[in-house]
Amino acid sequence: MREDMLASILSELNGTSADIEASAVISTDGLMIASVLPQGMDEDRVGAMSAAMLSLGDRTSGELGRGELEQVLIKGDNGFVLMTHAGEDAVVTVMAKPRAKLGLIFLDVKRASENISQML
Amino acid sequence: MSDLKIIFTGPVGAGKTTAISSISDVPPVNTDKAASDMTKVKKNQTTVAFDYGVMNLNGDEKIHLYGTPGQERFNFMWDILSTNALGVILLIDGSRKEPLNDLIFFINVFKDLISKTALAVGVSQLDKSANKCLKPYNKKLREMNIKSAVFEVDARSKTDISLLVKALLFSIDQGLEYAS
Ligand SMILES: Nc1nc2c(ncn2[C@@H]2O[C@H](COP(=O)(O)OP(=O)(O)O)[C@@H](O)[C@H]2O)c(=O)[nH]1
Ligand SMILES: [Mg+2]
């Protein structure tokens, strides 16, 4: 039930921009709660990588005086990975195409994260 | 380079995070998060990236201490943290059902690193375990052709963990002498 509602928020998020290729909600210890991923993408890997990166981002932001972490952005040849807190205990991870319009995606992901954090 | 790096690894709950905070001379960095997997029957928090601490040696030498997550889903962190490590401390929770399987599993994971550097094994939680004997561990290590000291440790004890680290440093030193 909760998974279904989370998955529908994620599907909607993926639908807001043709640049978004995948999205997932993950517990801060790296377990998948809900996801809309392309075939063949390994849920466990996405979960664990997101948890590790976000926790490092949290620490780095705090220790280097940047305050509370909002998001972690990774850029590779083949696109972006964006990780955003959804409340204390979850992460929303989004994968986007290389030339994605990040500004719009930031906004959509922020909105989705707020909705998701209210459901958890 | 006078800085050494060693890693602490082993299964969830063996005491890697605790051990590093017991011996670190600086406030340790920890990345523990609320556990939602099977870990939570044992403890509330679990490491998702790494633990970090520093142990000062005589003079101005220091050892950087890195602790790994225990769950296999974080095995990419095992690789990342192993880079340039000069030795491995393997902590085994002696109160688990099949601690020798954990020993074999982690030695196999870090086989290459161990064969090039050094290993020291600490068996923790023996106060809670019916079986307190270290012989099976030594026997298994011999079977696997691995040279390593095995100690009973309590991860909360600075003395125990320091001793384990010193045993590792000692075998690293020996390795270096053989090499030169
Ligand atoms: N009774 C007992 N508890 C221990 C011993 N060593 C560690 N602990 C406890 O076991 C838990 C280990 O947790 P943690 O350090 O997070 O383990 P990690 O998953 O390996 O990082 C902590 O609560 C320690 O206080 C031991 O020898 N005996
Ligand atoms: Mg830990």
Short mmCIF file of N, CA and C and ligand atoms in Angstrom, two decimals, chain B residues 10-19 32 43 45-47 51 68 70 91 124-128 153-156, ligand 1:
data_model
loop_
_atom_site.label_atom_id
_atom_site.label_comp_id
_atom_site.label_asym_id
_atom_site.label_seq_id
_atom_site.Cartn_x
_atom_site.Cartn_y
_atom_site.Cartn_z
N GLY B 10 34.88 -6.80 8.98
CA GLY B 10 34.21 -7.90 9.67
C GLY B 10 32.71 -7.71 9.63
N PRO B 11 31.98 -8.71 10.14
CA PRO B 11 30.52 -8.68 10.03
C PRO B 11 29.86 -7.59 10.89
N VAL B 12 28.61 -7.34 10.61
CA VAL B 12 27.83 -6.37 11.38
C VAL B 12 27.85 -6.73 12.86
N GLY B 13 28.11 -5.76 13.70
CA GLY B 13 28.02 -5.97 15.14
C GLY B 13 29.27 -6.54 15.77
N ALA B 14 30.32 -6.77 14.98
CA ALA B 14 31.55 -7.30 15.57
C ALA B 14 32.22 -6.25 16.45
N GLY B 15 32.00 -4.97 16.13
CA GLY B 15 32.56 -3.90 16.96
C GLY B 15 33.57 -3.01 16.24
N LYS B 16 33.49 -2.93 14.93
CA LYS B 16 34.43 -2.11 14.15
C LYS B 16 34.30 -0.63 14.53
N THR B 17 33.07 -0.15 14.53
CA THR B 17 32.83 1.26 14.86
C THR B 17 33.26 1.55 16.30
N THR B 18 32.91 0.65 17.20
CA THR B 18 33.27 0.81 18.61
C THR B 18 34.79 0.79 18.78
N ALA B 19 35.46 -0.14 18.10
CA ALA B 19 36.91 -0.29 18.24
C ALA B 19 37.63 1.00 17.81
N ASP B 32 27.15 6.22 10.91
CA ASP B 32 26.12 5.25 11.28
C ASP B 32 24.73 5.84 11.08
N LYS B 43 21.37 -4.15 17.02
CA LYS B 43 21.70 -2.79 17.42
C LYS B 43 20.94 -1.80 16.55
N GLN B 45 21.98 1.10 15.15
CA GLN B 45 22.68 1.89 14.15
C GLN B 45 23.62 1.02 13.33
N THR B 46 23.80 1.40 12.09
CA THR B 46 24.74 0.64 11.26
C THR B 46 25.53 1.57 10.35
N THR B 47 26.79 1.18 10.09
CA THR B 47 27.69 2.03 9.32
C THR B 47 27.37 1.92 7.83
N ASP B 51 33.99 4.34 9.01
CA ASP B 51 34.42 4.97 10.25
C ASP B 51 35.83 5.46 10.02
N THR B 68 35.02 -0.44 7.89
CA THR B 68 34.11 -0.67 6.76
C THR B 68 32.69 -0.94 7.27
N GLY B 70 29.56 -3.56 7.41
CA GLY B 70 29.63 -5.02 7.49
C GLY B 70 28.83 -5.74 6.42
N LEU B 91 37.64 -8.15 12.64
CA LEU B 91 36.93 -8.39 13.89
C LEU B 91 35.81 -9.38 13.62
N SER B 124 35.56 -10.88 19.17
CA SER B 124 34.87 -10.09 20.20
C SER B 124 33.64 -10.83 20.71
N GLN B 125 33.01 -10.23 21.69
CA GLN B 125 31.73 -10.72 22.24
C GLN B 125 31.86 -12.11 22.86
N LEU B 126 33.08 -12.51 23.23
CA LEU B 126 33.23 -13.86 23.79
C LEU B 126 32.64 -13.95 25.19
N ASP B 127 32.53 -12.78 25.87
CA ASP B 127 31.86 -12.79 27.19
C ASP B 127 30.41 -13.26 27.07
N LYS B 128 29.82 -13.07 25.87
CA LYS B 128 28.42 -13.47 25.67
C LYS B 128 28.30 -14.84 25.02
N VAL B 153 39.18 -10.01 22.04
CA VAL B 153 39.11 -8.58 22.31
C VAL B 153 37.70 -8.19 22.73
N ASP B 154 37.64 -7.12 23.48
CA ASP B 154 36.37 -6.42 23.69
C ASP B 154 36.54 -5.08 22.98
N ALA B 155 35.72 -4.83 21.99
CA ALA B 155 35.91 -3.63 21.15
C ALA B 155 35.82 -2.35 21.97
N ARG B 156 35.20 -2.43 23.15
CA ARG B 156 35.06 -1.24 23.99
C ARG B 156 36.33 -0.94 24.77
N1 LIG C 1 29.36 -7.73 25.49
C1 LIG C 1 30.22 -7.26 24.59
N2 LIG C 1 29.84 -6.25 23.79
C2 LIG C 1 30.73 -5.79 22.88
C3 LIG C 1 32.03 -6.34 22.74
N3 LIG C 1 32.66 -5.70 21.73
C4 LIG C 1 31.78 -4.78 21.25
N4 LIG C 1 30.61 -4.82 21.95
C5 LIG C 1 29.39 -4.05 21.69
O1 LIG C 1 28.86 -4.55 20.47
C6 LIG C 1 28.36 -3.50 19.66
C7 LIG C 1 29.16 -3.42 18.36
O2 LIG C 1 28.60 -2.46 17.56
P1 LIG C 1 29.43 -1.66 16.43
O3 LIG C 1 30.70 -1.14 16.97
O4 LIG C 1 28.46 -0.70 15.83
O5 LIG C 1 29.73 -2.85 15.41
P2 LIG C 1 30.12 -2.78 13.86
O6 LIG C 1 28.90 -3.16 13.10
O7 LIG C 1 31.20 -3.83 13.71
O8 LIG C 1 30.62 -1.40 13.57
C8 LIG C 1 28.50 -2.23 20.49
O9 LIG C 1 27.28 -2.00 21.14
C9 LIG C 1 29.61 -2.57 21.48
O10 LIG C 1 29.50 -1.85 22.68
C10 LIG C 1 32.42 -7.43 23.61
O11 LIG C 1 33.52 -7.98 23.55
N5 LIG C 1 31.47 -7.83 24.51
#
